[in-house]
Amino acid sequence: MAKENMERAHALLSASAAARWLTCTPSARLEETLPEQTSEYADEGSLAHEIGELKVKKTFIEPMTPTKFKNALKKLQQKPLYQNEMMGFTDEYLDYIEKTVHGFTSPPYIAVEKKINFSAFVPEGFGTVDCIIIGGGKMHIIDFKYGKGVPVSAEDNPQMKLYALGAYMEYSFLYPVETIRMTIVQPRLDSISEYEISKSELLMWGELIKPVALRAFNGEGEFTPSEYACKFCRAKSLCRARMDFNMELEPEKGKLPPLISNEEVGAILQRARDIAKWVKNLEEYALNTCLSGGLIPGWKAVEGRSNREFIDQDAAFKKLIDGAIVEETMLYKREPITLTKVEDLLGKKQFKEILEEYVTKKEGKPALAVESDKREAIQNKITPEEAFKNTEDK
Ligand code: SF4
């Protein structure tokens, strides 16, 4: 079971769902009434975590013979969801930990897959931290994320801060801690996000969220839909508050001009982002309901379109070649694999060493993004320098 799912299975207010229950406090109790969901992606992440854990343990915690390590790794590699690329990605996670450990002047304390308890701040709150490193007054909280959707930032991340609170409660009696660095390593997106706060800032945040966590535990407060909060909520398809929010129309204000303004375009696009996701969630829900014999008035499940395919392509082609009907060269095409696949084959480190000089990155096609996006805004407008250069060239 994935770490996130395990946390959900036992803790009502899990660290991984904190961004949701801190903004939409009744969500946790509502989710409790709905069935658990798991996905192949989550199980794939769990396996990558197990491989990462084994490597970190072997390097820092329980030195093991090469045979013992090989056997333990082989067991994991035999699991159906195993992919070769997991080795390279878990190496990157290990690399980050090694670099962090080597930054200490004397050997720090290291723990992996450590169960921590943050119930002093959140009722019945606990979770599992991937890696904790403590030394010289500094505590590192490292989270390995195997997802490849969007990079997750460690900055002000409530999941990381709850892990940090739990780790602080666990270790501050043994080790003095003044600053906490939280890091999310997401190798499939080439993303390492770090964020540092002081012990007092962390504890202050813990006090601040205490009453919110209590409301969430009691299922009190207002449902507060937002793109971020609803995204992974178990109630995302059927939640009435999300529906009301998405269906809400602006009240008419007097006689409006026949063309909408740029302000309205911006506001509609903001709203449409979640509406598109919500409609997709509803479609998935309705299809599953129809397939399991339920009724969604006006809708039914049908067989989707499919293409013809060979039962045995090799045998079919052999017949054409052996019968001299079509030449073999006409039946196969040689295509290079993508750059990403080559990188997956070699691992990021080796790819960089051998092929860096052959790689370039073209300018991306202009795309629309929300204002908070970290990328710099671009324009097609000619700069005065460019305009001046053009006149000079003539
Ligand atoms: S779907 Fe959104 S609004 Fe509804 S409970 Fe979940 S987080 Fe709250």
GROMACS .gro file of C-alpha atoms and ligand atoms in nm:
model
  402
    1MET     CA    1   0.000   0.000   0.000
    2ALA     CA    2   0.135   0.346  -0.086
    3LYS     CA    3   0.258   0.560   0.201
    4GLU     CA    4  -0.022   0.815   0.144
    5ASN     CA    5  -0.282   0.537   0.146
    6MET     CA    6  -0.138   0.384   0.462
    7GLU     CA    7  -0.158   0.722   0.636
    8ARG     CA    8  -0.518   0.762   0.522
    9ALA     CA    9  -0.603   0.411   0.639
   10HIS     CA   10  -0.518   0.493   0.998
   11ALA     CA   11  -0.505   0.868   1.052
   12LEU     CA   12  -0.818   1.069   0.981
   13LEU     CA   13  -0.608   1.383   0.949
   14SER     CA   14  -0.309   1.257   0.752
   15ALA     CA   15  -0.011   1.477   0.670
   16SER     CA   16  -0.045   1.401   0.298
   17ALA     CA   17  -0.402   1.539   0.295
   18ALA     CA   18  -0.326   1.835   0.522
   19ALA     CA   19  -0.352   2.093   0.241
   20ARG     CA   20  -0.711   1.973   0.198
   21TRP     CA   21  -0.838   1.945   0.556
   22LEU     CA   22  -0.667   2.269   0.658
   23THR     CA   23  -0.866   2.462   0.394
   24CYS     CA   24  -1.184   2.252   0.374
   25THR     CA   25  -1.221   2.136   0.735
   26PRO     CA   26  -1.529   1.909   0.697
   27SER     CA   27  -1.365   1.718   0.407
   28ALA     CA   28  -1.193   1.451   0.623
   29ARG     CA   29  -1.516   1.332   0.788
   30LEU     CA   30  -1.698   1.339   0.452
   31GLU     CA   31  -1.420   1.135   0.291
   32GLU     CA   32  -1.455   0.882   0.572
   33THR     CA   33  -1.803   0.792   0.441
   34LEU     CA   34  -1.668   0.706   0.095
   35PRO     CA   35  -1.470   0.399  -0.017
   36GLU     CA   36  -1.088   0.402  -0.020
   37GLN     CA   37  -0.925   0.447  -0.359
   38THR     CA   38  -0.590   0.321  -0.474
   39SER     CA   39  -0.420   0.334  -0.812
   40GLU     CA   40  -0.143   0.160  -0.999
   41TYR     CA   41   0.059   0.485  -0.977
   42ALA     CA   42   0.038   0.478  -0.597
   43ASP     CA   43   0.148   0.113  -0.585
   44GLU     CA   44   0.433   0.190  -0.826
   45GLY     CA   45   0.539   0.472  -0.589
   46SER     CA   46   0.535   0.232  -0.295
   47LEU     CA   47   0.769  -0.006  -0.474
   48ALA     CA   48   1.010   0.277  -0.564
   49HIS     CA   49   1.002   0.381  -0.196
   50GLU     CA   50   1.094   0.029  -0.087
   51ILE     CA   51   1.391   0.026  -0.326
   52GLY     CA   52   1.500   0.372  -0.208
   53GLU     CA   53   1.468   0.266   0.155
   54LEU     CA   54   1.679  -0.044   0.096
   55LYS     CA   55   1.955   0.161  -0.069
   56VAL     CA   56   1.963   0.425   0.206
   57LYS     CA   57   1.960   0.156   0.477
   58LYS     CA   58   2.247  -0.029   0.312
   59THR     CA   59   2.451   0.291   0.276
   60PHE     CA   60   2.397   0.441   0.621
   61ILE     CA   61   2.204   0.229   0.864
   62GLU     CA   62   2.256  -0.146   0.842
   63PRO     CA   63   2.565  -0.229   0.641
   64MET     CA   64   2.487  -0.557   0.459
   65THR     CA   65   2.688  -0.798   0.251
   66PRO     CA   66   2.662  -0.752  -0.128
   67THR     CA   67   2.477  -1.087  -0.146
   68LYS     CA   68   2.220  -0.988   0.115
   69PHE     CA   69   2.160  -0.656  -0.063
   70LYS     CA   70   2.140  -0.826  -0.404
   71ASN     CA   71   1.886  -1.077  -0.276
   72ALA     CA   72   1.670  -0.814  -0.109
   73LEU     CA   73   1.680  -0.602  -0.426
   74LYS     CA   74   1.604  -0.901  -0.647
   75LYS     CA   75   1.289  -0.969  -0.444
   76LEU     CA   76   1.167  -0.615  -0.512
   77GLN     CA   77   1.269  -0.632  -0.878
   78GLN     CA   78   1.051  -0.939  -0.923
   79LYS     CA   79   0.735  -0.747  -0.833
   80PRO     CA   80   0.507  -0.691  -1.134
   81LEU     CA   81   0.523  -0.310  -1.121
   82TYR     CA   82   0.905  -0.299  -1.122
   83GLN     CA   83   1.070  -0.097  -1.402
   84ASN     CA   84   1.443  -0.062  -1.468
   85GLU     CA   85   1.420   0.317  -1.446
   86MET     CA   86   1.338   0.283  -1.073
   87MET     CA   87   1.706   0.206  -1.013
   88GLY     CA   88   1.823   0.540  -1.159
   89PHE     CA   89   1.552   0.743  -0.987
   90THR     CA   90   1.617   0.587  -0.645
   91ASP     CA   91   1.992   0.652  -0.702
   92GLU     CA   92   1.910   1.022  -0.735
   93TYR     CA   93   1.724   1.011  -0.404
   94LEU     CA   94   2.021   0.834  -0.243
   95ASP     CA   95   2.262   1.089  -0.402
   96TYR     CA   96   2.072   1.376  -0.239
   97ILE     CA   97   2.088   1.205   0.102
   98GLU     CA   98   2.459   1.130   0.058
   99LYS     CA   99   2.534   1.493  -0.031
  100THR     CA  100   2.336   1.612   0.272
  101VAL     CA  101   2.514   1.370   0.507
  102HIS     CA  102   2.856   1.468   0.369
  103GLY     CA  103   2.775   1.833   0.443
  104PHE     CA  104   2.798   1.762   0.818
  105THR     CA  105   3.129   1.800   0.998
  106SER     CA  106   3.060   1.497   1.221
  107PRO     CA  107   2.835   1.197   1.143
  108PRO     CA  108   2.467   1.294   1.188
  109TYR     CA  109   2.183   1.076   1.315
  110ILE     CA  110   1.988   0.918   1.024
  111ALA     CA  111   1.650   0.744   1.023
  112VAL     CA  112   1.455   0.609   0.725
  113GLU     CA  113   1.085   0.535   0.690
  114LYS     CA  114   1.040   0.664   1.043
  115LYS     CA  115   0.691   0.664   1.190
  116ILE     CA  116   0.630   0.996   1.366
  117ASN     CA  117   0.350   1.132   1.578
  118PHE     CA  118   0.222   1.488   1.550
  119SER     CA  119  -0.084   1.438   1.770
  120ALA     CA  120   0.031   1.721   1.999
  121PHE     CA  121  -0.093   1.950   1.721
  122VAL     CA  122  -0.341   1.741   1.520
  123PRO     CA  123  -0.581   1.495   1.688
  124GLU     CA  124  -0.457   1.137   1.633
  125GLY     CA  125  -0.209   1.267   1.375
  126PHE     CA  126   0.082   1.050   1.266
  127GLY     CA  127   0.270   0.964   0.950
  128THR     CA  128   0.589   0.819   0.806
  129VAL     CA  129   0.889   1.031   0.709
  130ASP     CA  130   1.109   0.891   0.430
  131CYS     CA  131   1.435   1.020   0.576
  132ILE     CA  132   1.534   1.225   0.881
  133ILE     CA  133   1.890   1.353   0.932
  134ILE     CA  134   1.989   1.543   1.247
  135GLY     CA  135   2.318   1.699   1.352
  136GLY     CA  136   2.475   2.031   1.453
  137GLY     CA  137   2.140   2.185   1.548
  138LYS     CA  138   1.988   2.114   1.208
  139MET     CA  139   1.718   1.865   1.118
  140HIS     CA  140   1.653   1.753   0.759
  141ILE     CA  141   1.315   1.611   0.661
  142ILE     CA  142   1.341   1.447   0.319
  143ASP     CA  143   1.041   1.326   0.123
  144PHE     CA  144   1.084   1.110  -0.188
  145LYS     CA  145   0.799   1.155  -0.434
  146TYR     CA  146   0.782   0.918  -0.729
  147GLY     CA  147   0.498   1.100  -0.908
  148LYS     CA  148   0.557   1.261  -1.244
  149GLY     CA  149   0.251   1.485  -1.264
  150VAL     CA  150   0.358   1.826  -1.134
  151PRO     CA  151   0.659   1.923  -0.925
  152VAL     CA  152   0.563   1.963  -0.559
  153SER     CA  153   0.716   2.257  -0.377
  154ALA     CA  154   0.850   2.219  -0.023
  155GLU     CA  155   0.789   2.588   0.047
  156ASP     CA  156   0.533   2.627   0.324
  157ASN     CA  157   0.414   2.275   0.245
  158PRO     CA  158   0.182   2.162   0.531
  159GLN     CA  159   0.260   1.791   0.477
  160MET     CA  160   0.631   1.862   0.527
  161LYS     CA  161   0.567   2.087   0.825
  162LEU     CA  162   0.357   1.820   0.996
  163TYR     CA  163   0.635   1.566   0.936
  164ALA     CA  164   0.881   1.819   1.079
  165LEU     CA  165   0.663   1.873   1.388
  166GLY     CA  166   0.638   1.496   1.442
  167ALA     CA  167   1.014   1.448   1.399
  168TYR     CA  168   1.085   1.743   1.626
  169MET     CA  169   0.863   1.597   1.900
  170GLU     CA  170   1.038   1.262   1.861
  171TYR     CA  171   1.399   1.378   1.864
  172SER     CA  172   1.430   1.721   2.026
  173PHE     CA  173   1.485   1.559   2.369
  174LEU     CA  174   1.790   1.378   2.234
  175TYR     CA  175   1.926   1.625   1.980
  176PRO     CA  176   1.913   2.004   1.992
  177VAL     CA  177   1.736   2.137   1.681
  178GLU     CA  178   1.736   2.504   1.584
  179THR     CA  179   1.658   2.496   1.210
  180ILE     CA  180   1.465   2.254   0.996
  181ARG     CA  181   1.525   2.200   0.626
  182MET     CA  182   1.245   2.028   0.437
  183THR     CA  183   1.319   1.876   0.098
  184ILE     CA  184   1.102   1.709  -0.163
  185VAL     CA  185   1.303   1.497  -0.407
  186GLN     CA  186   1.101   1.422  -0.719
  187PRO     CA  187   1.353   1.265  -0.959
  188ARG     CA  188   1.110   1.182  -1.239
  189LEU     CA  189   1.054   1.555  -1.283
  190ASP     CA  190   1.415   1.647  -1.216
  191SER     CA  191   1.289   1.849  -0.921
  192ILE     CA  192   1.445   1.905  -0.580
  193SER     CA  193   1.261   2.161  -0.370
  194GLU     CA  194   1.408   2.282  -0.041
  195TYR     CA  195   1.264   2.506   0.229
  196GLU     CA  196   1.413   2.604   0.562
  197ILE     CA  197   1.249   2.742   0.874
  198SER     CA  198   1.350   2.796   1.234
  199LYS     CA  199   1.229   2.578   1.519
  200SER     CA  200   1.026   2.869   1.661
  201GLU     CA  201   0.853   2.939   1.325
  202LEU     CA  202   0.763   2.571   1.296
  203LEU     CA  203   0.624   2.550   1.649
  204MET     CA  204   0.433   2.873   1.599
  205TRP     CA  205   0.271   2.727   1.285
  206GLY     CA  206   0.184   2.413   1.483
  207GLU     CA  207   0.002   2.626   1.743
  208LEU     CA  208  -0.176   2.818   1.467
  209ILE     CA  209  -0.320   2.508   1.304
  210LYS     CA  210  -0.429   2.340   1.631
  211PRO     CA  211  -0.784   2.489   1.633
  212VAL     CA  212  -0.822   2.427   1.257
  213ALA     CA  213  -0.718   2.063   1.302
  214LEU     CA  214  -0.967   2.026   1.586
  215ARG     CA  215  -1.247   2.160   1.362
  216ALA     CA  216  -1.140   1.917   1.089
  217PHE     CA  217  -1.135   1.628   1.337
  218ASN     CA  218  -1.488   1.715   1.450
  219GLY     CA  219  -1.607   1.760   1.089
  220GLU     CA  220  -1.693   2.124   1.157
  221GLY     CA  221  -1.656   2.436   0.943
  222GLU     CA  222  -1.753   2.531   0.589
  223PHE     CA  223  -1.690   2.319   0.283
  224THR     CA  224  -1.435   2.525   0.089
  225PRO     CA  225  -1.387   2.402  -0.266
  226SER     CA  226  -1.074   2.494  -0.457
  227GLU     CA  227  -0.887   2.339  -0.744
  228TYR     CA  228  -0.608   2.225  -0.513
  229ALA     CA  229  -0.820   2.100  -0.222
  230CYS     CA  230  -1.068   1.902  -0.434
  231LYS     CA  231  -0.814   1.743  -0.671
  232PHE     CA  232  -0.749   1.427  -0.468
  233CYS     CA  233  -1.053   1.439  -0.237
  234ARG     CA  234  -1.256   1.118  -0.227
  235ALA     CA  235  -1.571   1.332  -0.249
  236LYS     CA  236  -1.450   1.513  -0.563
  237SER     CA  237  -1.726   1.373  -0.789
  238LEU     CA  238  -2.029   1.397  -0.564
  239CYS     CA  239  -1.947   1.686  -0.333
  240ARG     CA  240  -2.236   1.936  -0.339
  241ALA     CA  241  -2.019   2.231  -0.236
  242ARG     CA  242  -1.789   2.167  -0.532
  243MET     CA  243  -2.090   2.143  -0.763
  244ASP     CA  244  -2.241   2.466  -0.627
  245PHE     CA  245  -1.907   2.641  -0.666
  246ASN     CA  246  -1.862   2.524  -1.025
  247MET     CA  247  -2.221   2.596  -1.131
  248GLU     CA  248  -2.238   2.937  -0.969
  249LEU     CA  249  -2.303   3.220  -1.216
  250GLU     CA  250  -2.207   3.582  -1.171
  251PRO     CA  251  -2.521   3.790  -1.092
  252GLU     CA  252  -2.619   4.027  -1.372
  253LYS     CA  253  -2.507   4.383  -1.308
  254GLY     CA  254  -2.729   4.615  -1.514
  255LYS     CA  255  -2.701   4.617  -1.892
  256LEU     CA  256  -2.381   4.442  -1.995
  257PRO     CA  257  -2.191   4.509  -2.323
  258PRO     CA  258  -2.231   4.242  -2.596
  259LEU     CA  259  -1.859   4.149  -2.580
  260ILE     CA  260  -1.700   4.020  -2.262
  261SER     CA  261  -1.397   4.204  -2.119
  262ASN     CA  262  -1.042   4.072  -2.066
  263GLU     CA  263  -1.116   4.070  -1.691
  264GLU     CA  264  -1.408   3.837  -1.758
  265VAL     CA  265  -1.192   3.616  -1.985
  266GLY     CA  266  -0.940   3.581  -1.701
  267ALA     CA  267  -1.209   3.501  -1.443
  268ILE     CA  268  -1.382   3.244  -1.669
  269LEU     CA  269  -1.052   3.067  -1.747
  270GLN     CA  270  -0.971   3.047  -1.375
  271ARG     CA  271  -1.309   2.888  -1.306
  272ALA     CA  272  -1.297   2.663  -1.614
  273ARG     CA  273  -0.978   2.490  -1.495
  274ASP     CA  274  -1.159   2.316  -1.213
  275ILE     CA  275  -1.484   2.275  -1.407
  276ALA     CA  276  -1.298   2.066  -1.670
  277LYS     CA  277  -1.152   1.843  -1.397
  278TRP     CA  278  -1.486   1.818  -1.218
  279VAL     CA  279  -1.667   1.711  -1.538
  280LYS     CA  280  -1.400   1.442  -1.589
  281ASN     CA  281  -1.452   1.320  -1.229
  282LEU     CA  282  -1.830   1.308  -1.290
  283GLU     CA  283  -1.782   1.112  -1.615
  284GLU     CA  284  -1.562   0.855  -1.436
  285TYR     CA  285  -1.815   0.825  -1.155
  286ALA     CA  286  -2.112   0.790  -1.394
  287LEU     CA  287  -1.933   0.526  -1.606
  288ASN     CA  288  -1.844   0.318  -1.300
  289THR     CA  289  -2.200   0.350  -1.170
  290CYS     CA  290  -2.353   0.238  -1.505
  291LEU     CA  291  -2.103  -0.051  -1.535
  292SER     CA  292  -2.194  -0.176  -1.190
  293GLY     CA  293  -2.568  -0.175  -1.272
  294GLY     CA  294  -2.657   0.164  -1.123
  295LEU     CA  295  -2.869   0.426  -1.296
  296ILE     CA  296  -2.756   0.770  -1.406
  297PRO     CA  297  -3.067   0.912  -1.580
  298GLY     CA  298  -2.996   0.999  -1.945
  299TRP     CA  299  -2.671   0.802  -1.963
  300LYS     CA  300  -2.554   0.445  -2.026
  301ALA     CA  301  -2.224   0.258  -2.062
  302VAL     CA  302  -2.134   0.139  -2.414
  303GLU     CA  303  -1.839  -0.037  -2.571
  304GLY     CA  304  -1.583   0.220  -2.687
  305ARG     CA  305  -1.436   0.229  -3.036
  306SER     CA  306  -1.150  -0.013  -3.096
  307ASN     CA  307  -0.910  -0.087  -3.381
  308ARG     CA  308  -0.840  -0.415  -3.554
  309GLU     CA  309  -0.515  -0.584  -3.457
  310PHE     CA  310  -0.317  -0.895  -3.552
  311ILE     CA  311  -0.361  -1.197  -3.324
  312ASP     CA  312   0.001  -1.290  -3.400
  313GLN     CA  313   0.182  -1.015  -3.592
  314ASP     CA  314   0.505  -1.217  -3.637
  315ALA     CA  315   0.314  -1.509  -3.794
  316ALA     CA  316   0.116  -1.275  -4.024
  317PHE     CA  317   0.430  -1.096  -4.146
  318LYS     CA  318   0.611  -1.428  -4.193
  319LYS     CA  319   0.336  -1.542  -4.426
  320LEU     CA  320   0.380  -1.227  -4.636
  321ILE     CA  321   0.759  -1.258  -4.646
  322ASP     CA  322   0.774  -1.636  -4.703
  323GLY     CA  323   0.517  -1.609  -4.982
  324ALA     CA  324   0.724  -1.329  -5.142
  325ILE     CA  325   0.409  -1.112  -5.130
  326VAL     CA  326   0.569  -0.814  -4.952
  327GLU     CA  327   0.940  -0.748  -4.889
  328GLU     CA  328   1.047  -0.750  -4.525
  329THR     CA  329   1.185  -0.393  -4.550
  330MET     CA  330   0.835  -0.268  -4.636
  331LEU     CA  331   0.691  -0.418  -4.318
  332TYR     CA  332   0.921  -0.273  -4.055
  333LYS     CA  333   1.041   0.080  -3.989
  334ARG     CA  334   1.345   0.172  -3.783
  335GLU     CA  335   1.270   0.453  -3.542
  336PRO     CA  336   1.493   0.612  -3.279
  337ILE     CA  337   1.367   0.600  -2.922
  338THR     CA  338   1.302   0.936  -2.753
  339LEU     CA  339   1.563   1.132  -2.556
  340THR     CA  340   1.372   1.062  -2.234
  341LYS     CA  341   1.380   0.687  -2.301
  342VAL     CA  342   1.759   0.702  -2.365
  343GLU     CA  343   1.796   0.890  -2.034
  344ASP     CA  344   1.583   0.629  -1.857
  345LEU     CA  345   1.808   0.355  -2.002
  346LEU     CA  346   2.134   0.520  -1.893
  347GLY     CA  347   2.020   0.697  -1.578
  348LYS     CA  348   2.049   1.077  -1.546
  349LYS     CA  349   2.412   1.074  -1.430
  350GLN     CA  350   2.552   0.861  -1.713
  351PHE     CA  351   2.330   1.037  -1.968
  352LYS     CA  352   2.480   1.371  -1.866
  353GLU     CA  353   2.838   1.239  -1.871
  354ILE     CA  354   2.815   1.080  -2.216
  355LEU     CA  355   2.558   1.278  -2.409
  356GLU     CA  356   2.535   1.629  -2.263
  357GLU     CA  357   2.710   1.790  -2.564
  358TYR     CA  358   2.453   1.638  -2.800
  359VAL     CA  359   2.154   1.782  -2.622
  360THR     CA  360   1.986   2.115  -2.685
  361LYS     CA  361   1.655   2.260  -2.575
  362LYS     CA  362   1.444   2.453  -2.823
  363GLU     CA  363   1.225   2.742  -2.718
  364GLY     CA  364   0.888   2.611  -2.603
  365LYS     CA  365   0.567   2.705  -2.785
  366PRO     CA  366   0.389   2.994  -2.608
  367ALA     CA  367   0.139   2.860  -2.358
  368LEU     CA  368  -0.110   3.018  -2.123
  369ALA     CA  369  -0.037   2.981  -1.751
  370VAL     CA  370  -0.180   3.117  -1.427
  371GLU     CA  371  -0.012   3.426  -1.281
  372SER     CA  372   0.136   3.226  -0.992
  373ASP     CA  373   0.330   3.001  -1.236
  374LYS     CA  374   0.704   3.024  -1.163
  375ARG     CA  375   0.802   3.070  -1.531
  376GLU     CA  376   0.877   3.422  -1.658
  377ALA     CA  377   0.603   3.594  -1.862
  378ILE     CA  378   0.686   3.632  -2.234
  379GLN     CA  379   0.555   3.865  -2.506
  380ASN     CA  380   0.574   3.878  -2.883
  381LYS     CA  381   0.634   4.254  -2.873
  382ILE     CA  382   0.956   4.371  -3.042
  383THR     CA  383   1.194   4.534  -2.794
  384PRO     CA  384   1.335   4.882  -2.871
  385GLU     CA  385   1.681   4.719  -2.918
  386GLU     CA  386   1.545   4.479  -3.180
  387ALA     CA  387   1.356   4.758  -3.359
  388PHE     CA  388   1.671   4.974  -3.363
  389LYS     CA  389   1.883   4.683  -3.492
  390ASN     CA  390   1.640   4.635  -3.782
  391THR     CA  391   1.677   4.998  -3.894
  392GLU     CA  392   2.056   4.979  -3.872
  393ASP     CA  393   2.062   4.663  -4.084
  394LYS     CA  394   1.883   4.835  -4.374
  395SF4     S1  395  -1.458   1.794  -0.290
  395SF4    FE1  396  -1.363   1.984  -0.230
  395SF4     S2  397  -1.520   2.101  -0.127
  395SF4    FE2  398  -1.590   1.891  -0.135
  395SF4     S3  399  -1.519   1.802   0.057
  395SF4    FE3  400  -1.362   1.759  -0.091
  395SF4     S4  401  -1.218   1.930  -0.070
  395SF4    FE4  402  -1.408   1.993   0.030
   0.00000   0.00000   0.00000
